[in-house]
CSV table of C-alpha atoms in Angstrom, one decimal:
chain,number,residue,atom,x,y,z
Y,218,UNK,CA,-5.4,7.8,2.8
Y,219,UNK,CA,-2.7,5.1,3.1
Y,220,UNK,CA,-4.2,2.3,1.1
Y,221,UNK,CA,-6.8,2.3,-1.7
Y,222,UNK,CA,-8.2,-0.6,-3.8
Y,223,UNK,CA,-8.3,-0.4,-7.7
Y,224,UNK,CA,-9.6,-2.6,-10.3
Y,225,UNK,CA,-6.9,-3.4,-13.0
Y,226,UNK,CA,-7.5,-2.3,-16.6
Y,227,UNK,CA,-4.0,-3.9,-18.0
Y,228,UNK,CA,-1.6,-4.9,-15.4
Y,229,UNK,CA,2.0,-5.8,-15.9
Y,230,UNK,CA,4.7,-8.5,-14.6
Y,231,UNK,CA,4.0,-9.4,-11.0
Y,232,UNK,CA,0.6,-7.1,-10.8
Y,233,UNK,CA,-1.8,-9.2,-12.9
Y,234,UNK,CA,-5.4,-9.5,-12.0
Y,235,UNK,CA,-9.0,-7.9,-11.5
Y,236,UNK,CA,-8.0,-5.9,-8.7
Y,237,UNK,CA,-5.3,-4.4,-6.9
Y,238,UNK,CA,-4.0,-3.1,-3.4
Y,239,UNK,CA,-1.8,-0.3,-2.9
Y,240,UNK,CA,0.0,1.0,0.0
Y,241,UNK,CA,2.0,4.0,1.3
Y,242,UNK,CA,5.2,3.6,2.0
Y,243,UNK,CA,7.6,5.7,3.8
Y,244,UNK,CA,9.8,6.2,1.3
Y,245,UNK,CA,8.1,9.1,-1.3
Y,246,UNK,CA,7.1,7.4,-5.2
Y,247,UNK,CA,7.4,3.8,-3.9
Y,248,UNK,CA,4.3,2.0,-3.5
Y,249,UNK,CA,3.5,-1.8,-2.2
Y,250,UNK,CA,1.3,-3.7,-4.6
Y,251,UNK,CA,-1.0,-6.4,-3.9
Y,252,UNK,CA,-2.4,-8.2,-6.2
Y,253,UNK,CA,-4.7,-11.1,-4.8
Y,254,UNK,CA,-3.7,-12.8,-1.3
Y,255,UNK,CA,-0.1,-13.6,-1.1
Y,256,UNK,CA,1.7,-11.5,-4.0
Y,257,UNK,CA,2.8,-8.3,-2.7
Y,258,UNK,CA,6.0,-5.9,-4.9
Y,259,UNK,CA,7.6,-2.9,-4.0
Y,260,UNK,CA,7.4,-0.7,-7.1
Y,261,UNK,CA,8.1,3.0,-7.2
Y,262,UNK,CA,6.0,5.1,-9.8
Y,263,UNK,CA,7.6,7.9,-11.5
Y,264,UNK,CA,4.7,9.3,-13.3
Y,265,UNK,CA,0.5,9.7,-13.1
Y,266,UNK,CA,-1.2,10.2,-16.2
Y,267,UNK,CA,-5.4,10.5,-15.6
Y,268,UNK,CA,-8.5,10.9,-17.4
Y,269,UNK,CA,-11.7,12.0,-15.9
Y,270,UNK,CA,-14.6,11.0,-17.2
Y,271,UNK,CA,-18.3,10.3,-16.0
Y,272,UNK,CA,-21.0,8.2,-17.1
Y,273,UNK,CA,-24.2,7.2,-16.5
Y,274,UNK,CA,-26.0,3.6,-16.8
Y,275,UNK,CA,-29.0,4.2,-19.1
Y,276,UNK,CA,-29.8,0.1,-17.9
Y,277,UNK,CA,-30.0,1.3,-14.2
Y,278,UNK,CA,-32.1,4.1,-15.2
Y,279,UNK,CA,-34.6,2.0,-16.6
Y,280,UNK,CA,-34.9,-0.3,-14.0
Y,281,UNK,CA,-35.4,2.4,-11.7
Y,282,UNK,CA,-37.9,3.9,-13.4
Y,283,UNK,CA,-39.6,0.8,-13.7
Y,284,UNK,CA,-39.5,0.2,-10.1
Y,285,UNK,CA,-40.4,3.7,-9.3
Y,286,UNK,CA,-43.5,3.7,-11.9
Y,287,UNK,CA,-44.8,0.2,-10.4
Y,288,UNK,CA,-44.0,1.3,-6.9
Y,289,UNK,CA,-45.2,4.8,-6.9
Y,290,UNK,CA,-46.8,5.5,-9.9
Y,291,UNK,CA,-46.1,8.4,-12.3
Y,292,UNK,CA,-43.7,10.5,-9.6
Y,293,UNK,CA,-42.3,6.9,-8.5
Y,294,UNK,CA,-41.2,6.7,-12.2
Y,295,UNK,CA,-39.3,10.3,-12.7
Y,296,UNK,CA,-37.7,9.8,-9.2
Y,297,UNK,CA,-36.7,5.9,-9.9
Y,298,UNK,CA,-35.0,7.2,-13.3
Y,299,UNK,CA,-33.5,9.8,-11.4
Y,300,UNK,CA,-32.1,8.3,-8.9
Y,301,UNK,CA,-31.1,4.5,-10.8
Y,302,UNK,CA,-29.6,6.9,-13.7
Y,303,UNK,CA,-27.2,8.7,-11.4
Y,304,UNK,CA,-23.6,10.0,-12.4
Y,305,UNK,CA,-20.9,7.3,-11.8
Y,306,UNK,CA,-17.3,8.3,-12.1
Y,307,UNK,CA,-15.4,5.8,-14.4
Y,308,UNK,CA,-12.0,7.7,-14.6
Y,309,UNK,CA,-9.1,5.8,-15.7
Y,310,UNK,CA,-5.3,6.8,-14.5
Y,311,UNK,CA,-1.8,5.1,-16.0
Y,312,UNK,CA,0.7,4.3,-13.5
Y,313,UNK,CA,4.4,4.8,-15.2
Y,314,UNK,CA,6.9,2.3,-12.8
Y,315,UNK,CA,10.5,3.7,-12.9
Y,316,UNK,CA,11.5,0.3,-15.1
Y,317,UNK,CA,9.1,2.0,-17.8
Y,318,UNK,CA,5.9,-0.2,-17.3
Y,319,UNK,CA,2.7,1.3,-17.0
Y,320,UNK,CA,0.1,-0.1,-15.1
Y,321,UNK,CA,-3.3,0.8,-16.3
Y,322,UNK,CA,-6.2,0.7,-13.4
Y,323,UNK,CA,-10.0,2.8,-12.5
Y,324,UNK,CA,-9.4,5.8,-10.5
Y,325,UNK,CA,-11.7,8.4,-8.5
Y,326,UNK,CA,-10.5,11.9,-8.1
Y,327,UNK,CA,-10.2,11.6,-4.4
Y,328,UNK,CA,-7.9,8.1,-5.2
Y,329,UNK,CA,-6.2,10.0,-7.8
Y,330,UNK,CA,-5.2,12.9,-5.5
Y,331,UNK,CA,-4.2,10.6,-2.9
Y,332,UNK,CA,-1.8,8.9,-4.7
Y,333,UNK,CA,-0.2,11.6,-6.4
Y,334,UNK,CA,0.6,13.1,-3.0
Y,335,UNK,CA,2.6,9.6,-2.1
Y,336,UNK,CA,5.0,10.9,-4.7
């Protein structure tokens, strides 16, 4: 992976927004930011701190069910619950920059392994 797109939790100077770009550089630990259209820095990060946690949306699960019973009856209902109730990974990871900012941002496990090897 040489790119990823993450949704900023707290940013910092010069990466500010909903969502973020990041890119591989050559050089190991430094990565290109882009934050909206134009704004793109060069920042190297010095440390990854992440917490994995899952969820699940108890609203999605009941619109699925209520899809599924309407649509399909009684099975339509366990299978729409299922299915809109699924697990949804909402891990969170800190970015530390080497001027001792942290960037806060969502992260998967595969996004999380992918950027760690960039360091």
């Amino acid at each position: 992976m040489r790119s990823m797109k993450l949704d900023i939790i707290k940013g910092v100077p010069g990466i500010q927004g909903k969502k973020v770009s990041l890119f591989k550089t050559k050089t190991p630990g430094l990565v290109k930011f882009q934050a909206g259209l134009t704004l793109t820095v060069q920042k190297t990060v010095t440390n990854i701190a992440w917490e994995h946690k899952e969820g699940r949306s108890a609203g999605k699960a009941a619109v699925g069910a209520a899809a599924g019973g309407i649509l399909a009856g009684p099975l339509g209902l366990l299978a729409g619950a299922a299915i809109g109730g699924k697990k949804n990974e909402i891990s969170t990871a800190i970015l530390t920059l080497d001027s001792g900012e942290q960037l806060m941002v969502r992260m998967t496990a595969k996004e999380y392994e992918a950027l760690h090897s960039w360091l």
